[in-house]
Tab-separated table of C-alpha atoms in Angstrom:
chain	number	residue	atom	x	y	z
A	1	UNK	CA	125.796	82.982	99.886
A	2	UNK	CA	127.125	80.466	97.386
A	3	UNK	CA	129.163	81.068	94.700
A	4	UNK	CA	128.654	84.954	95.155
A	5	UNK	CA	124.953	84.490	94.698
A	6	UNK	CA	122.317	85.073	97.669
A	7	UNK	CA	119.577	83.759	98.639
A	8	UNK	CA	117.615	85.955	100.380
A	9	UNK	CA	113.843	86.272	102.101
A	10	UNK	CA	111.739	90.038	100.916
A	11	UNK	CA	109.117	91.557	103.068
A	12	UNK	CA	107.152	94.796	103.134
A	13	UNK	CA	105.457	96.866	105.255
A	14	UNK	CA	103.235	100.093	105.697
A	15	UNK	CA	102.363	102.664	108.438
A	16	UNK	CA	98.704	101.960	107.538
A	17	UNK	CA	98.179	98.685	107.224
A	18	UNK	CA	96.443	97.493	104.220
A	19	UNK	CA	92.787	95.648	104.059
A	20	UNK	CA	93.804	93.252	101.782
A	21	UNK	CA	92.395	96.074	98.658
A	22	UNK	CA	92.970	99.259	99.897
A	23	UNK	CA	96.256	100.698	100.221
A	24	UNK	CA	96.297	103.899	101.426
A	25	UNK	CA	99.257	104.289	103.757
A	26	UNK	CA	101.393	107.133	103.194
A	27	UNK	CA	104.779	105.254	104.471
A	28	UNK	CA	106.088	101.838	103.003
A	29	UNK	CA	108.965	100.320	104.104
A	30	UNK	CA	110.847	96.605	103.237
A	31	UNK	CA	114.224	94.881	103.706
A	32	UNK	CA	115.728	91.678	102.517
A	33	UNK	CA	116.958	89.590	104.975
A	34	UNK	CA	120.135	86.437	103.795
A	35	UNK	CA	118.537	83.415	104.525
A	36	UNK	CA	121.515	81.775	105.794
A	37	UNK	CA	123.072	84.587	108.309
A	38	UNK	CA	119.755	86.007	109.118
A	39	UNK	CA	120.923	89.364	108.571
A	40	UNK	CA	119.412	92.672	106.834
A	41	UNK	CA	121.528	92.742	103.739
A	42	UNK	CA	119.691	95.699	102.392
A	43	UNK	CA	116.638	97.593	103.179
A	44	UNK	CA	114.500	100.858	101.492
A	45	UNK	CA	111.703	102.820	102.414
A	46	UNK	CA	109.395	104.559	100.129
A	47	UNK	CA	107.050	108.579	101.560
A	48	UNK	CA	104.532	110.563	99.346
A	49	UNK	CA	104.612	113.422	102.063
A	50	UNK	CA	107.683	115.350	103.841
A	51	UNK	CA	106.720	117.427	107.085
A	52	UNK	CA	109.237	119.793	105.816
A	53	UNK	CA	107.568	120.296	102.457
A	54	UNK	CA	104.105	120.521	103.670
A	55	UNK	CA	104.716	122.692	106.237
A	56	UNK	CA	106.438	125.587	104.213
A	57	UNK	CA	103.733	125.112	101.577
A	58	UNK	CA	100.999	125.657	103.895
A	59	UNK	CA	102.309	128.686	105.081
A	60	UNK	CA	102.997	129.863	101.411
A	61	UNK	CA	106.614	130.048	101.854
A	62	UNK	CA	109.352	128.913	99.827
A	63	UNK	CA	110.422	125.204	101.029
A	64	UNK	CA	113.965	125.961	102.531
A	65	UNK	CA	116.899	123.115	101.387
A	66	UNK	CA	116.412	120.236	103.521
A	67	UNK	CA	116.656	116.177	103.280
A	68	UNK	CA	113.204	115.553	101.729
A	69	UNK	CA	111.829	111.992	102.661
A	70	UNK	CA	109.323	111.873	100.016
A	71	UNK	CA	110.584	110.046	97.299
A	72	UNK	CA	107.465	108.448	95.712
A	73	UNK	CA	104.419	109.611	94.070
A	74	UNK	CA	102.746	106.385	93.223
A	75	UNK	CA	100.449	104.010	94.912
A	76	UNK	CA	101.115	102.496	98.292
A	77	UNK	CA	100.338	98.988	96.894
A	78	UNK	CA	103.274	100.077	93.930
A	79	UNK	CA	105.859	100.262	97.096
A	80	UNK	CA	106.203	97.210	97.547
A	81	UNK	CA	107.562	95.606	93.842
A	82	UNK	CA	109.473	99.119	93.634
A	83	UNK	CA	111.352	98.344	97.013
A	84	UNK	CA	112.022	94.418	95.876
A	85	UNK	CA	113.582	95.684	92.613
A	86	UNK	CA	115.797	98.852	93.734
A	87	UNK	CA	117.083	96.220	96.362
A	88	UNK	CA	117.772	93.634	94.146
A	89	UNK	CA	119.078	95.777	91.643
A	90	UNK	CA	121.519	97.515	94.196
A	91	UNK	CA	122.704	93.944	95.720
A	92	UNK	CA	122.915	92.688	92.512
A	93	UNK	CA	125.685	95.810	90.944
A	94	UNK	CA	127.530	95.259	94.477
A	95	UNK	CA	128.712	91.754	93.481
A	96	UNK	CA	125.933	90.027	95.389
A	97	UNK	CA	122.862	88.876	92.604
A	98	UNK	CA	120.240	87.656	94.308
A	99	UNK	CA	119.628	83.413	92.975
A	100	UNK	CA	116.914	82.738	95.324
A	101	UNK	CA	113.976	85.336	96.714
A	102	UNK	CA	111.339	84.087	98.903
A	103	UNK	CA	108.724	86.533	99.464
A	104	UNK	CA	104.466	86.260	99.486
A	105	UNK	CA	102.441	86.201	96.417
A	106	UNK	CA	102.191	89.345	95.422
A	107	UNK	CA	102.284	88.716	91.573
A	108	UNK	CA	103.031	92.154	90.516
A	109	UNK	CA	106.599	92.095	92.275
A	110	UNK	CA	107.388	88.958	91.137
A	111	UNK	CA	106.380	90.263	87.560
A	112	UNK	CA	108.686	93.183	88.200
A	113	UNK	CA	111.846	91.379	89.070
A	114	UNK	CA	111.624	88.698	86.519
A	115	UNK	CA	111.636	91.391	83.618
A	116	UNK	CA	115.106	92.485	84.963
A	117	UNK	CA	116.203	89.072	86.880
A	118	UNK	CA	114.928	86.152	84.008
A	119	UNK	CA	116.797	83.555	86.418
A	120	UNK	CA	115.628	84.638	89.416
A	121	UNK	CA	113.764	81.964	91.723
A	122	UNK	CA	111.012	82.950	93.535
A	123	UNK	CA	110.199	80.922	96.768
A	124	UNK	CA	107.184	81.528	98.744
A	125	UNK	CA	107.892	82.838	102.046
A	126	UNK	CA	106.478	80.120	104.943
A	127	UNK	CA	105.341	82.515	107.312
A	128	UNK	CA	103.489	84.446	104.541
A	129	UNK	CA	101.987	80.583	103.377
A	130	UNK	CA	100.885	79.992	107.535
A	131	UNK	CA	99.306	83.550	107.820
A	132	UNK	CA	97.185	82.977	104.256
A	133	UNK	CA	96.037	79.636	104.870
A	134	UNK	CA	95.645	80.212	108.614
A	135	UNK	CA	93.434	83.227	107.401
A	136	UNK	CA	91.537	80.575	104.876
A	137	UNK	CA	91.262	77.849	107.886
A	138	UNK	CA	89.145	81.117	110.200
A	139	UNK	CA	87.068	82.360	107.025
A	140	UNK	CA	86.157	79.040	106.635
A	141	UNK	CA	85.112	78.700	110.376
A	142	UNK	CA	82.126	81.190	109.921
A	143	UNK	CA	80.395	77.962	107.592
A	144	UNK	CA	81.779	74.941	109.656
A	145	UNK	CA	81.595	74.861	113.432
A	146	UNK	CA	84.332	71.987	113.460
A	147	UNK	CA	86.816	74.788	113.124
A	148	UNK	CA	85.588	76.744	115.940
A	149	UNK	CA	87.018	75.175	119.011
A	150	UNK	CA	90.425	77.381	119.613
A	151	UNK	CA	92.776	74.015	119.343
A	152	UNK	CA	91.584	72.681	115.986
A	153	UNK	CA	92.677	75.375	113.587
A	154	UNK	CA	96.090	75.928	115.625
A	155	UNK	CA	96.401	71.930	114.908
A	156	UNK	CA	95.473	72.312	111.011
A	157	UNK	CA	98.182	74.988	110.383
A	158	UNK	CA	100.739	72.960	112.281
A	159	UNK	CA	99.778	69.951	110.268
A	160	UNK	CA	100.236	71.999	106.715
A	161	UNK	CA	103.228	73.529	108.153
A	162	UNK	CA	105.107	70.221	108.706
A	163	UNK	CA	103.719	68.851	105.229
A	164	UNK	CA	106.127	72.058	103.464
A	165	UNK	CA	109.021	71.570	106.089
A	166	UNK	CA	109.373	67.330	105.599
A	167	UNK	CA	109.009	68.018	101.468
A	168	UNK	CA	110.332	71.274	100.425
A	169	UNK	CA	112.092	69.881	97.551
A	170	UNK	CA	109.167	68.892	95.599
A	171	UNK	CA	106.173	70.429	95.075
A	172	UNK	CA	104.522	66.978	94.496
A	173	UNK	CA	105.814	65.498	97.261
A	174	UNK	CA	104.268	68.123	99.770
A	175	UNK	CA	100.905	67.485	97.664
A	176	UNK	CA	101.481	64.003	98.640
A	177	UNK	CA	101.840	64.352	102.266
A	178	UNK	CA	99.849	67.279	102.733
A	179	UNK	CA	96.752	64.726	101.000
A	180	UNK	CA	98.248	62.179	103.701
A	181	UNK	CA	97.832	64.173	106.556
A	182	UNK	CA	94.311	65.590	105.736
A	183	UNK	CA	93.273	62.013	105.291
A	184	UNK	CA	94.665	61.086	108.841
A	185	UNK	CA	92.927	64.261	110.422
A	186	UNK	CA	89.524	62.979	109.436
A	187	UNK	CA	90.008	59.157	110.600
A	188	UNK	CA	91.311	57.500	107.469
A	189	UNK	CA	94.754	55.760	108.717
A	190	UNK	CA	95.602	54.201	105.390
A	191	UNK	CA	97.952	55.653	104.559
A	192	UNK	CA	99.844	56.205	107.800
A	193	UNK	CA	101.398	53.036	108.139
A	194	UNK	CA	104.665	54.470	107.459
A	195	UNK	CA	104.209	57.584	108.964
A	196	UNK	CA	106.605	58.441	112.410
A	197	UNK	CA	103.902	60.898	113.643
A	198	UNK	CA	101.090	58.506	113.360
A	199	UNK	CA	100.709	56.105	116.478
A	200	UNK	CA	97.294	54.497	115.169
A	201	UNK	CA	98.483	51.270	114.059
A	202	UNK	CA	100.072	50.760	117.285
A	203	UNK	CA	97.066	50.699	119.393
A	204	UNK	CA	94.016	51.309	117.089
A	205	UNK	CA	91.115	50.923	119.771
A	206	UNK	CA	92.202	53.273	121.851
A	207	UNK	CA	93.884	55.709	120.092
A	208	UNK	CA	92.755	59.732	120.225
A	209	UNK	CA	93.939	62.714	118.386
A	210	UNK	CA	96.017	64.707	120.883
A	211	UNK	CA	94.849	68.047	119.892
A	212	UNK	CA	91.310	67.462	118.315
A	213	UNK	CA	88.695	67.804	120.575
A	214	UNK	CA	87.758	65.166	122.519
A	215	UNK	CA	90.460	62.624	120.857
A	216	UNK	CA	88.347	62.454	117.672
A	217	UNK	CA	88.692	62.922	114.235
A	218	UNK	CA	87.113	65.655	112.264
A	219	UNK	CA	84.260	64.210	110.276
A	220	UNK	CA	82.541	66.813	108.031
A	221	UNK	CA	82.479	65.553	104.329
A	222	UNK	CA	82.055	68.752	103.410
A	223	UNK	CA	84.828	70.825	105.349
A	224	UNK	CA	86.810	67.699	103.937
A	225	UNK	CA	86.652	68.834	100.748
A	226	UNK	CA	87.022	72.423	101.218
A	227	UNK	CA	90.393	71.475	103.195
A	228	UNK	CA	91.709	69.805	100.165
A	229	UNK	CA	90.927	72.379	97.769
C-alpha cells in the first residue's frame, strides 16, 4: 500500500471448471490478494443453488429460516466481474481504493470496474500471460513438430517470461526484447551482442543452445512468424 492506495492481484475460480465458452459451474469463487504482503485482503464467493432450499422444495415443504448460500442468479461466466467489483467496491469504502489491479483478460470485468473506478489500472496478471501463451505455444505444436520435443516449449515460455520480468515498465521495451530473444532462438545473434544471457559471441563455433534440442536453433520460417505474431 502507498499512500492508502493498493495494489492488488484478482483471480477467480469455479467448482466446474470452464472450457474456455461454457460456463456452467454452479459455484464461483475469487479473492484479491496485496501484491506487496502477499496476503488475501478480501475475498467473495458467488451459488445459484442452496442444499437447504432445494431440499425443502423437493419435498414440498416450506423452506425453514436458515443461512442461504445462494446469492446469485446469473451466469457463471457473470461471477467473475461481479466478484472483482463488490471487492473493490468494499476495499475501496474501507479506506483502502484499489490504484493498481492485475488480473487476466477478461474484458468484461475490466469493463465493469472502470465504469465505477475511471482511474483504475489494470495490469495483466503474469501467471495468467504464461498459462495463455503457454496454451498458444501447444496449439501451435499440433502444425509444427519443432514444438513437440518436451524441452522446447518449457524453453519458449521461459524466454517470454524473462522478456516481461527485465522490461515491465514499458510496453515497448518488452516488444523490443521479446523481438530480441525470438531472433536469438532461431540463430540470428545480431542483436545479442549486448545481451548477459547470450554467450555466442564468446565462442561462436562451438556454441549450442542449452535447452534446444540437440544445441541447435529452431529453424522453421514459418513457426518464426507465427511466434512473432
Amino acid at each position: 500500500m502507498s499512500n492508502g492506495k493498493v495494489e492488488a492481484s484478482f483471480d477467480a475460480g469455479w467448482q466446474k471448471r470452464g472450457t474456455g465458452w461454457n460456463y456452467d459451474s454452479n459455484t464461483g469463487h475469487a479473492s484479491m490478494i496485496g501484491t506487496m504482503t502477499g496476503k488475501v485482503i478480501d475475498f467473495s464467493h458467488r451459488s445459484r443453488n442452496c442444499r437447504v432450499c432445494e431440499y425443502h422444495m423437493g419435498r414440498k415443504e416450506t423452506v425453514p429460516s436458515h443461512d442461504c448460500s445462494k446469492n446469485w442468479q446469473g451466469t457463471s461466466k457473470g461471477m467473475e466481474p461481479d466478484m472483482a467489483l463488490e471487492m473493490t467496491h468494499n476495499l475501496n469504502d474501507n479506506g483502502c481504493p484499489i490504484q493498481v489491479l492485475h488480473a487476466d483478460n477478461d474484458s468484461t470485468t475490466t469493463a465493469r470496474l472502470k465504469v465505477d473506478f475511471k482511474e483504475l489500472q489494470k495490469k495483466d496478471d503474469q501467471n495468467h500471460i504464461k498459462k495463455g501463451f503457454s496454451k498458444k505455444l501447444y496449439d501451435l505444436s499440433k502444425t509444427f513438430k519443432e514444438l513437440k520435443h518436451p524441452e522446447v516449449i518449457p524453453y519458449l515460455v521461459r524466454c517470454f517470461m524473462y522478456a516481461i520480468k527485465e522490461n515491465n515498465d514499458s510496453s515497448e521495451n518488452i516488444k523490443s526484447a521479446f523481438s530480441r530473444l525470438v531472433q536469438h532462438i532461431f540463430g540470428d545473434h545480431t542483436s545479442c551482442t549486448d545481451a548477459e544471457w547470450c554467450t555466442y559471441k564468446n565462442d561462436p563455433e562451438n556454441y549450442r543452445y542449452k535447452s534446444l534440442p540437440n544445441g541447435k536453433s529452431l529453424s522453421n520460417d514459418a513457426l518464426k512468424k507465427r511466434y512473432l505474431l
